[in-house]
Amino acid sequence: MNVAGIDVGAKQLHVVVIKNDKVLAPLVFGNHPEGFRRIHSLLRQQKVRRVVLEATGIYHLDLALALQQQASLEVMVLNPKAAKHY
């Protein structure tokens, strides 16, 4: 299964995709609706099924909601204390 991890910041989203057990180069998107659309396009192109992001104050909420609207994606929001161990 292809997966993606997203490091959420107030202004930027750092996305890493793991495809066929290979880590692809990290990409940076804006933390705004256009950035969300670009991320969704990337995830669809790479056939990502699961997305993991860290709960970061309020900054992850809009992205998590936008991604959860996509039926093909499983979105997991992790507690920062739990994410630290991965």
PDB file of N, CA and C in Angstrom:
ATOM      1  N   MET A   1       0.846  -1.178   0.000  1.00  0.00           N
ATOM      2  CA  MET A   1       0.000   0.000   0.000  1.00  0.00           C
ATOM      3  C   MET A   1       0.891   1.239   0.000  1.00  0.00           C
ATOM      4  N   ASN A   2       0.584   2.183  -0.862  1.00  0.00           N
ATOM      5  CA  ASN A   2       1.298   3.449  -0.902  1.00  0.00           C
ATOM      6  C   ASN A   2       0.719   4.373   0.163  1.00  0.00           C
ATOM      7  N   VAL A   3       1.609   5.042   0.894  1.00  0.00           N
ATOM      8  CA  VAL A   3       1.188   5.907   1.992  1.00  0.00           C
ATOM      9  C   VAL A   3       1.891   7.255   1.878  1.00  0.00           C
ATOM     10  N   ALA A   4       1.359   8.242   2.605  1.00  0.00           N
ATOM     11  CA  ALA A   4       1.981   9.559   2.653  1.00  0.00           C
ATOM     12  C   ALA A   4       1.962  10.059   4.086  1.00  0.00           C
ATOM     13  N   GLY A   5       3.014  10.774   4.445  1.00  0.00           N
ATOM     14  CA  GLY A   5       3.081  11.457   5.723  1.00  0.00           C
ATOM     15  C   GLY A   5       3.158  12.947   5.460  1.00  0.00           C
ATOM     16  N   ILE A   6       2.439  13.719   6.258  1.00  0.00           N
ATOM     17  CA  ILE A   6       2.423  15.167   6.062  1.00  0.00           C
ATOM     18  C   ILE A   6       2.800  15.850   7.367  1.00  0.00           C
ATOM     19  N   ASP A   7       3.860  16.660   7.293  1.00  0.00           N
ATOM     20  CA  ASP A   7       4.275  17.483   8.423  1.00  0.00           C
ATOM     21  C   ASP A   7       3.570  18.823   8.258  1.00  0.00           C
ATOM     22  N   VAL A   8       2.712  19.143   9.204  1.00  0.00           N
ATOM     23  CA  VAL A   8       1.840  20.314   9.096  1.00  0.00           C
ATOM     24  C   VAL A   8       2.436  21.508   9.827  1.00  0.00           C
ATOM     25  N   GLY A   9       2.496  22.627   9.130  1.00  0.00           N
ATOM     26  CA  GLY A   9       2.904  23.886   9.726  1.00  0.00           C
ATOM     27  C   GLY A   9       1.849  24.944   9.438  1.00  0.00           C
ATOM     28  N   ALA A  10       1.987  26.098  10.051  1.00  0.00           N
ATOM     29  CA  ALA A  10       1.003  27.163   9.865  1.00  0.00           C
ATOM     30  C   ALA A  10       0.898  27.593   8.404  1.00  0.00           C
ATOM     31  N   LYS A  11       2.029  27.622   7.690  1.00  0.00           N
ATOM     32  CA  LYS A  11       2.027  28.110   6.312  1.00  0.00           C
ATOM     33  C   LYS A  11       2.383  27.052   5.281  1.00  0.00           C
ATOM     34  N   GLN A  12       3.092  26.002   5.712  1.00  0.00           N
ATOM     35  CA  GLN A  12       3.553  25.004   4.752  1.00  0.00           C
ATOM     36  C   GLN A  12       3.203  23.593   5.189  1.00  0.00           C
ATOM     37  N   LEU A  13       3.054  22.727   4.186  1.00  0.00           N
ATOM     38  CA  LEU A  13       2.793  21.308   4.393  1.00  0.00           C
ATOM     39  C   LEU A  13       3.896  20.538   3.677  1.00  0.00           C
ATOM     40  N   HIS A  14       4.653  19.758   4.414  1.00  0.00           N
ATOM     41  CA  HIS A  14       5.736  18.960   3.852  1.00  0.00           C
ATOM     42  C   HIS A  14       5.214  17.539   3.675  1.00  0.00           C
ATOM     43  N   VAL A  15       5.202  17.071   2.437  1.00  0.00           N
ATOM     44  CA  VAL A  15       4.598  15.781   2.103  1.00  0.00           C
ATOM     45  C   VAL A  15       5.678  14.806   1.640  1.00  0.00           C
ATOM     46  N   VAL A  16       5.659  13.610   2.228  1.00  0.00           N
ATOM     47  CA  VAL A  16       6.541  12.529   1.792  1.00  0.00           C
ATOM     48  C   VAL A  16       5.664  11.334   1.443  1.00  0.00           C
ATOM     49  N   VAL A  17       5.873  10.787   0.258  1.00  0.00           N
ATOM     50  CA  VAL A  17       5.137   9.610  -0.199  1.00  0.00           C
ATOM     51  C   VAL A  17       6.067   8.405  -0.155  1.00  0.00           C
ATOM     52  N   ILE A  18       5.550   7.301   0.350  1.00  0.00           N
ATOM     53  CA  ILE A  18       6.260   6.026   0.288  1.00  0.00           C
ATOM     54  C   ILE A  18       5.493   5.164  -0.703  1.00  0.00           C
ATOM     55  N   LYS A  19       6.159   4.878  -1.823  1.00  0.00           N
ATOM     56  CA  LYS A  19       5.524   4.138  -2.919  1.00  0.00           C
ATOM     57  C   LYS A  19       6.337   2.878  -3.188  1.00  0.00           C
ATOM     58  N   ASN A  20       5.681   1.736  -3.085  1.00  0.00           N
ATOM     59  CA  ASN A  20       6.363   0.455  -3.300  1.00  0.00           C
ATOM     60  C   ASN A  20       7.624   0.346  -2.444  1.00  0.00           C
ATOM     61  N   ASP A  21       7.497   0.734  -1.182  1.00  0.00           N
ATOM     62  CA  ASP A  21       8.583   0.679  -0.194  1.00  0.00           C
ATOM     63  C   ASP A  21       9.747   1.617  -0.495  1.00  0.00           C
ATOM     64  N   LYS A  22       9.570   2.575  -1.384  1.00  0.00           N
ATOM     65  CA  LYS A  22      10.604   3.565  -1.681  1.00  0.00           C
ATOM     66  C   LYS A  22      10.108   4.939  -1.264  1.00  0.00           C
ATOM     67  N   VAL A  23      10.965   5.668  -0.548  1.00  0.00           N
ATOM     68  CA  VAL A  23      10.615   7.015  -0.096  1.00  0.00           C
ATOM     69  C   VAL A  23      10.909   7.999  -1.225  1.00  0.00           C
ATOM     70  N   LEU A  24       9.883   8.688  -1.679  1.00  0.00           N
ATOM     71  CA  LEU A  24      10.050   9.692  -2.728  1.00  0.00           C
ATOM     72  C   LEU A  24      10.504  11.011  -2.112  1.00  0.00           C
ATOM     73  N   ALA A  25      11.055  11.872  -2.926  1.00  0.00           N
ATOM     74  CA  ALA A  25      11.555  13.164  -2.447  1.00  0.00           C
ATOM     75  C   ALA A  25      10.428  13.973  -1.808  1.00  0.00           C
ATOM     76  N   PRO A  26      10.726  14.620  -0.682  1.00  0.00           N
ATOM     77  CA  PRO A  26       9.704  15.449  -0.025  1.00  0.00           C
ATOM     78  C   PRO A  26       9.293  16.625  -0.915  1.00  0.00           C
ATOM     79  N   LEU A  27       8.028  16.986  -0.812  1.00  0.00           N
ATOM     80  CA  LEU A  27       7.494  18.133  -1.543  1.00  0.00           C
ATOM     81  C   LEU A  27       6.838  19.085  -0.549  1.00  0.00           C
ATOM     82  N   VAL A  28       6.841  20.362  -0.877  1.00  0.00           N
ATOM     83  CA  VAL A  28       6.274  21.381   0.008  1.00  0.00           C
ATOM     84  C   VAL A  28       5.115  22.074  -0.705  1.00  0.00           C
ATOM     85  N   PHE A  29       4.004  22.217   0.027  1.00  0.00           N
ATOM     86  CA  PHE A  29       2.803  22.870  -0.488  1.00  0.00           C
ATOM     87  C   PHE A  29       2.364  23.927   0.519  1.00  0.00           C
ATOM     88  N   GLY A  30       1.586  24.880   0.066  1.00  0.00           N
ATOM     89  CA  GLY A  30       1.024  25.874   0.968  1.00  0.00           C
ATOM     90  C   GLY A  30      -0.111  25.279   1.785  1.00  0.00           C
ATOM     91  N   ASN A  31      -0.281  25.771   3.000  1.00  0.00           N
ATOM     92  CA  ASN A  31      -1.368  25.310   3.865  1.00  0.00           C
ATOM     93  C   ASN A  31      -2.596  26.187   3.599  1.00  0.00           C
ATOM     94  N   HIS A  32      -3.203  25.953   2.430  1.00  0.00           N
ATOM     95  CA  HIS A  32      -4.388  26.688   1.987  1.00  0.00           C
ATOM     96  C   HIS A  32      -5.113  25.821   0.957  1.00  0.00           C
ATOM     97  N   PRO A  33      -6.338  26.170   0.577  1.00  0.00           N
ATOM     98  CA  PRO A  33      -7.125  25.307  -0.320  1.00  0.00           C
ATOM     99  C   PRO A  33      -6.417  24.903  -1.615  1.00  0.00           C
ATOM    100  N   GLU A  34      -5.694  25.806  -2.247  1.00  0.00           N
ATOM    101  CA  GLU A  34      -4.979  25.435  -3.481  1.00  0.00           C
ATOM    102  C   GLU A  34      -3.900  24.395  -3.178  1.00  0.00           C
ATOM    103  N   GLY A  35      -3.210  24.553  -2.059  1.00  0.00           N
ATOM    104  CA  GLY A  35      -2.228  23.551  -1.646  1.00  0.00           C
ATOM    105  C   GLY A  35      -2.883  22.202  -1.407  1.00  0.00           C
ATOM    106  N   PHE A  36      -4.069  22.202  -0.797  1.00  0.00           N
ATOM    107  CA  PHE A  36      -4.800  20.949  -0.549  1.00  0.00           C
ATOM    108  C   PHE A  36      -5.140  20.263  -1.873  1.00  0.00           C
ATOM    109  N   ARG A  37      -5.562  21.048  -2.864  1.00  0.00           N
ATOM    110  CA  ARG A  37      -5.899  20.472  -4.177  1.00  0.00           C
ATOM    111  C   ARG A  37      -4.657  19.861  -4.832  1.00  0.00           C
ATOM    112  N   ARG A  38      -3.541  20.546  -4.715  1.00  0.00           N
ATOM    113  CA  ARG A  38      -2.296  20.032  -5.298  1.00  0.00           C
ATOM    114  C   ARG A  38      -1.858  18.755  -4.584  1.00  0.00           C
ATOM    115  N   ILE A  39      -2.016  18.719  -3.271  1.00  0.00           N
ATOM    116  CA  ILE A  39      -1.677  17.506  -2.517  1.00  0.00           C
ATOM    117  C   ILE A  39      -2.580  16.362  -2.949  1.00  0.00           C
ATOM    118  N   HIS A  40      -3.874  16.628  -3.057  1.00  0.00           N
ATOM    119  CA  HIS A  40      -4.798  15.569  -3.468  1.00  0.00           C
ATOM    120  C   HIS A  40      -4.432  15.042  -4.850  1.00  0.00           C
ATOM    121  N   SER A  41      -4.060  15.921  -5.759  1.00  0.00           N
ATOM    122  CA  SER A  41      -3.643  15.500  -7.096  1.00  0.00           C
ATOM    123  C   SER A  41      -2.411  14.599  -7.017  1.00  0.00           C
ATOM    124  N   LEU A  42      -1.437  14.990  -6.213  1.00  0.00           N
ATOM    125  CA  LEU A  42      -0.233  14.171  -6.016  1.00  0.00           C
ATOM    126  C   LEU A  42      -0.592  12.801  -5.459  1.00  0.00           C
ATOM    127  N   LEU A  43      -1.438  12.774  -4.441  1.00  0.00           N
ATOM    128  CA  LEU A  43      -1.812  11.510  -3.801  1.00  0.00           C
ATOM    129  C   LEU A  43      -2.540  10.598  -4.783  1.00  0.00           C
ATOM    130  N   ARG A  44      -3.392  11.174  -5.586  1.00  0.00           N
ATOM    131  CA  ARG A  44      -4.116  10.393  -6.598  1.00  0.00           C
ATOM    132  C   ARG A  44      -3.139   9.844  -7.642  1.00  0.00           C
ATOM    133  N   GLN A  45      -2.219  10.689  -8.091  1.00  0.00           N
ATOM    134  CA  GLN A  45      -1.227  10.289  -9.094  1.00  0.00           C
ATOM    135  C   GLN A  45      -0.342   9.151  -8.575  1.00  0.00           C
ATOM    136  N   GLN A  46       0.026   9.208  -7.309  1.00  0.00           N
ATOM    137  CA  GLN A  46       0.909   8.194  -6.717  1.00  0.00           C
ATOM    138  C   GLN A  46       0.133   7.005  -6.150  1.00  0.00           C
ATOM    139  N   LYS A  47      -1.180   7.017  -6.315  1.00  0.00           N
ATOM    140  CA  LYS A  47      -2.055   5.930  -5.841  1.00  0.00           C
ATOM    141  C   LYS A  47      -1.908   5.686  -4.331  1.00  0.00           C
ATOM    142  N   VAL A  48      -1.867   6.785  -3.595  1.00  0.00           N
ATOM    143  CA  VAL A  48      -1.780   6.720  -2.130  1.00  0.00           C
ATOM    144  C   VAL A  48      -3.146   6.360  -1.566  1.00  0.00           C
ATOM    145  N   ARG A  49      -3.159   5.441  -0.610  1.00  0.00           N
ATOM    146  CA  ARG A  49      -4.412   5.003   0.026  1.00  0.00           C
ATOM    147  C   ARG A  49      -4.528   5.513   1.459  1.00  0.00           C
ATOM    148  N   ARG A  50      -3.400   5.713   2.135  1.00  0.00           N
ATOM    149  CA  ARG A  50      -3.429   6.142   3.537  1.00  0.00           C
ATOM    150  C   ARG A  50      -2.543   7.372   3.704  1.00  0.00           C
ATOM    151  N   VAL A  51      -3.074   8.359   4.426  1.00  0.00           N
ATOM    152  CA  VAL A  51      -2.349   9.592   4.719  1.00  0.00           C
ATOM    153  C   VAL A  51      -2.302   9.762   6.231  1.00  0.00           C
ATOM    154  N   VAL A  52      -1.108  10.057   6.734  1.00  0.00           N
ATOM    155  CA  VAL A  52      -0.930  10.265   8.169  1.00  0.00           C
ATOM    156  C   VAL A  52      -0.415  11.681   8.377  1.00  0.00           C
ATOM    157  N   LEU A  53      -1.065  12.411   9.281  1.00  0.00           N
ATOM    158  CA  LEU A  53      -0.580  13.732   9.637  1.00  0.00           C
ATOM    159  C   LEU A  53      -0.696  13.938  11.133  1.00  0.00           C
ATOM    160  N   GLU A  54       0.143  14.817  11.628  1.00  0.00           N
ATOM    161  CA  GLU A  54       0.193  15.093  13.052  1.00  0.00           C
ATOM    162  C   GLU A  54      -0.780  16.222  13.393  1.00  0.00           C
ATOM    163  N   ALA A  55      -1.517  16.044  14.480  1.00  0.00           N
ATOM    164  CA  ALA A  55      -2.386  17.116  14.971  1.00  0.00           C
ATOM    165  C   ALA A  55      -1.488  18.266  15.418  1.00  0.00           C
ATOM    166  N   THR A  56      -1.622  19.410  14.773  1.00  0.00           N
ATOM    167  CA  THR A  56      -0.760  20.555  15.054  1.00  0.00           C
ATOM    168  C   THR A  56      -1.641  21.764  15.335  1.00  0.00           C
ATOM    169  N   GLY A  57      -1.993  21.950  16.594  1.00  0.00           N
ATOM    170  CA  GLY A  57      -2.873  23.064  16.945  1.00  0.00           C
ATOM    171  C   GLY A  57      -4.123  23.020  16.091  1.00  0.00           C
ATOM    172  N   ILE A  58      -4.401  24.129  15.416  1.00  0.00           N
ATOM    173  CA  ILE A  58      -5.546  24.177  14.494  1.00  0.00           C
ATOM    174  C   ILE A  58      -5.107  24.012  13.042  1.00  0.00           C
ATOM    175  N   TYR A  59      -3.810  23.981  12.798  1.00  0.00           N
ATOM    176  CA  TYR A  59      -3.287  24.054  11.433  1.00  0.00           C
ATOM    177  C   TYR A  59      -3.564  22.818  10.586  1.00  0.00           C
ATOM    178  N   HIS A  60      -3.832  21.689  11.198  1.00  0.00           N
ATOM    179  CA  HIS A  60      -4.079  20.455  10.443  1.00  0.00           C
ATOM    180  C   HIS A  60      -5.550  20.269  10.079  1.00  0.00           C
ATOM    181  N   LEU A  61      -6.440  21.000  10.726  1.00  0.00           N
ATOM    182  CA  LEU A  61      -7.874  20.719  10.609  1.00  0.00           C
ATOM    183  C   LEU A  61      -8.424  20.850   9.191  1.00  0.00           C
ATOM    184  N   ASP A  62      -8.158  21.960   8.523  1.00  0.00           N
ATOM    185  CA  ASP A  62      -8.708  22.158   7.174  1.00  0.00           C
ATOM    186  C   ASP A  62      -8.183  21.102   6.204  1.00  0.00           C
ATOM    187  N   LEU A  63      -6.899  20.783   6.309  1.00  0.00           N
ATOM    188  CA  LEU A  63      -6.326  19.754   5.440  1.00  0.00           C
ATOM    189  C   LEU A  63      -6.959  18.399   5.717  1.00  0.00           C
ATOM    190  N   ALA A  64      -7.072  18.028   6.986  1.00  0.00           N
ATOM    191  CA  ALA A  64      -7.661  16.731   7.337  1.00  0.00           C
ATOM    192  C   ALA A  64      -9.086  16.625   6.805  1.00  0.00           C
ATOM    193  N   LEU A  65      -9.863  17.673   6.961  1.00  0.00           N
ATOM    194  CA  LEU A  65     -11.243  17.654   6.460  1.00  0.00           C
ATOM    195  C   LEU A  65     -11.290  17.564   4.938  1.00  0.00           C
ATOM    196  N   ALA A  66     -10.414  18.295   4.264  1.00  0.00           N
ATOM    197  CA  ALA A  66     -10.387  18.252   2.799  1.00  0.00           C
ATOM    198  C   ALA A  66     -10.016  16.858   2.305  1.00  0.00           C
ATOM    199  N   LEU A  67      -9.045  16.226   2.941  1.00  0.00           N
ATOM    200  CA  LEU A  67      -8.622  14.891   2.512  1.00  0.00           C
ATOM    201  C   LEU A  67      -9.660  13.830   2.848  1.00  0.00           C
ATOM    202  N   GLN A  68     -10.349  13.995   3.980  1.00  0.00           N
ATOM    203  CA  GLN A  68     -11.343  12.996   4.376  1.00  0.00           C
ATOM    204  C   GLN A  68     -12.542  12.970   3.432  1.00  0.00           C
ATOM    205  N   GLN A  69     -12.742  14.021   2.674  1.00  0.00           N
ATOM    206  CA  GLN A  69     -13.848  14.055   1.714  1.00  0.00           C
ATOM    207  C   GLN A  69     -13.580  13.164   0.505  1.00  0.00           C
ATOM    208  N   GLN A  70     -12.349  12.690   0.370  1.00  0.00           N
ATOM    209  CA  GLN A  70     -11.991  11.822  -0.750  1.00  0.00           C
ATOM    210  C   GLN A  70     -12.217  10.372  -0.341  1.00  0.00           C
ATOM    211  N   ALA A  71     -13.145   9.705  -0.990  1.00  0.00           N
ATOM    212  CA  ALA A  71     -13.520   8.337  -0.617  1.00  0.00           C
ATOM    213  C   ALA A  71     -12.359   7.363  -0.737  1.00  0.00           C
ATOM    214  N   SER A  72     -11.392   7.666  -1.587  1.00  0.00           N
ATOM    215  CA  SER A  72     -10.291   6.729  -1.816  1.00  0.00           C
ATOM    216  C   SER A  72      -9.198   6.811  -0.759  1.00  0.00           C
ATOM    217  N   LEU A  73      -9.273   7.778   0.153  1.00  0.00           N
ATOM    218  CA  LEU A  73      -8.207   7.986   1.132  1.00  0.00           C
ATOM    219  C   LEU A  73      -8.632   7.618   2.546  1.00  0.00           C
ATOM    220  N   GLU A  74      -7.716   6.976   3.252  1.00  0.00           N
ATOM    221  CA  GLU A  74      -7.862   6.765   4.692  1.00  0.00           C
ATOM    222  C   GLU A  74      -6.968   7.811   5.353  1.00  0.00           C
ATOM    223  N   VAL A  75      -7.552   8.693   6.140  1.00  0.00           N
ATOM    224  CA  VAL A  75      -6.811   9.783   6.775  1.00  0.00           C
ATOM    225  C   VAL A  75      -6.677   9.490   8.261  1.00  0.00           C
ATOM    226  N   MET A  76      -5.444   9.536   8.738  1.00  0.00           N
ATOM    227  CA  MET A  76      -5.169   9.297  10.152  1.00  0.00           C
ATOM    228  C   MET A  76      -4.507  10.546  10.729  1.00  0.00           C
ATOM    229  N   VAL A  77      -5.082  11.083  11.801  1.00  0.00           N
ATOM    230  CA  VAL A  77      -4.509  12.233  12.491  1.00  0.00           C
ATOM    231  C   VAL A  77      -3.940  11.723  13.806  1.00  0.00           C
ATOM    232  N   LEU A  78      -2.630  11.897  13.975  1.00  0.00           N
ATOM    233  CA  LEU A  78      -1.947  11.368  15.148  1.00  0.00           C
ATOM    234  C   LEU A  78      -1.752  12.422  16.221  1.00  0.00           C
ATOM    235  N   ASN A  79      -1.821  11.978  17.458  1.00  0.00           N
ATOM    236  CA  ASN A  79      -1.443  12.805  18.591  1.00  0.00           C
ATOM    237  C   ASN A  79       0.060  13.073  18.475  1.00  0.00           C
ATOM    238  N   PRO A  80       0.515  14.314  18.643  1.00  0.00           N
ATOM    239  CA  PRO A  80       1.939  14.620  18.499  1.00  0.00           C
ATOM    240  C   PRO A  80       2.841  13.783  19.407  1.00  0.00           C
ATOM    241  N   LYS A  81       2.378  13.462  20.589  1.00  0.00           N
ATOM    242  CA  LYS A  81       3.203  12.640  21.481  1.00  0.00           C
ATOM    243  C   LYS A  81       3.380  11.238  20.913  1.00  0.00           C
ATOM    244  N   ALA A  82       2.352  10.705  20.274  1.00  0.00           N
ATOM    245  CA  ALA A  82       2.454   9.376  19.659  1.00  0.00           C
ATOM    246  C   ALA A  82       3.322   9.440  18.401  1.00  0.00           C
ATOM    247  N   ALA A  83       3.188  10.503  17.615  1.00  0.00           N
ATOM    248  CA  ALA A  83       3.944  10.633  16.366  1.00  0.00           C
ATOM    249  C   ALA A  83       5.439  10.738  16.629  1.00  0.00           C
ATOM    250  N   LYS A  84       5.810  11.271  17.759  1.00  0.00           N
ATOM    251  CA  LYS A  84       7.219  11.444  18.107  1.00  0.00           C
ATOM    252  C   LYS A  84       7.967  10.117  18.101  1.00  0.00           C
ATOM    253  N   HIS A  85       7.271   9.034  18.368  1.00  0.00           N
ATOM    254  CA  HIS A  85       7.912   7.726  18.475  1.00  0.00           C
ATOM    255  C   HIS A  85       8.103   7.044  17.126  1.00  0.00           C
ATOM    256  N   TYR A  86       7.645   7.672  16.017  1.00  0.00           N
ATOM    257  CA  TYR A  86       7.759   7.023  14.700  1.00  0.00           C
ATOM    258  C   TYR A  86       8.790   7.652  13.838  1.00  0.00           C
TER     259      TYR A  86
END
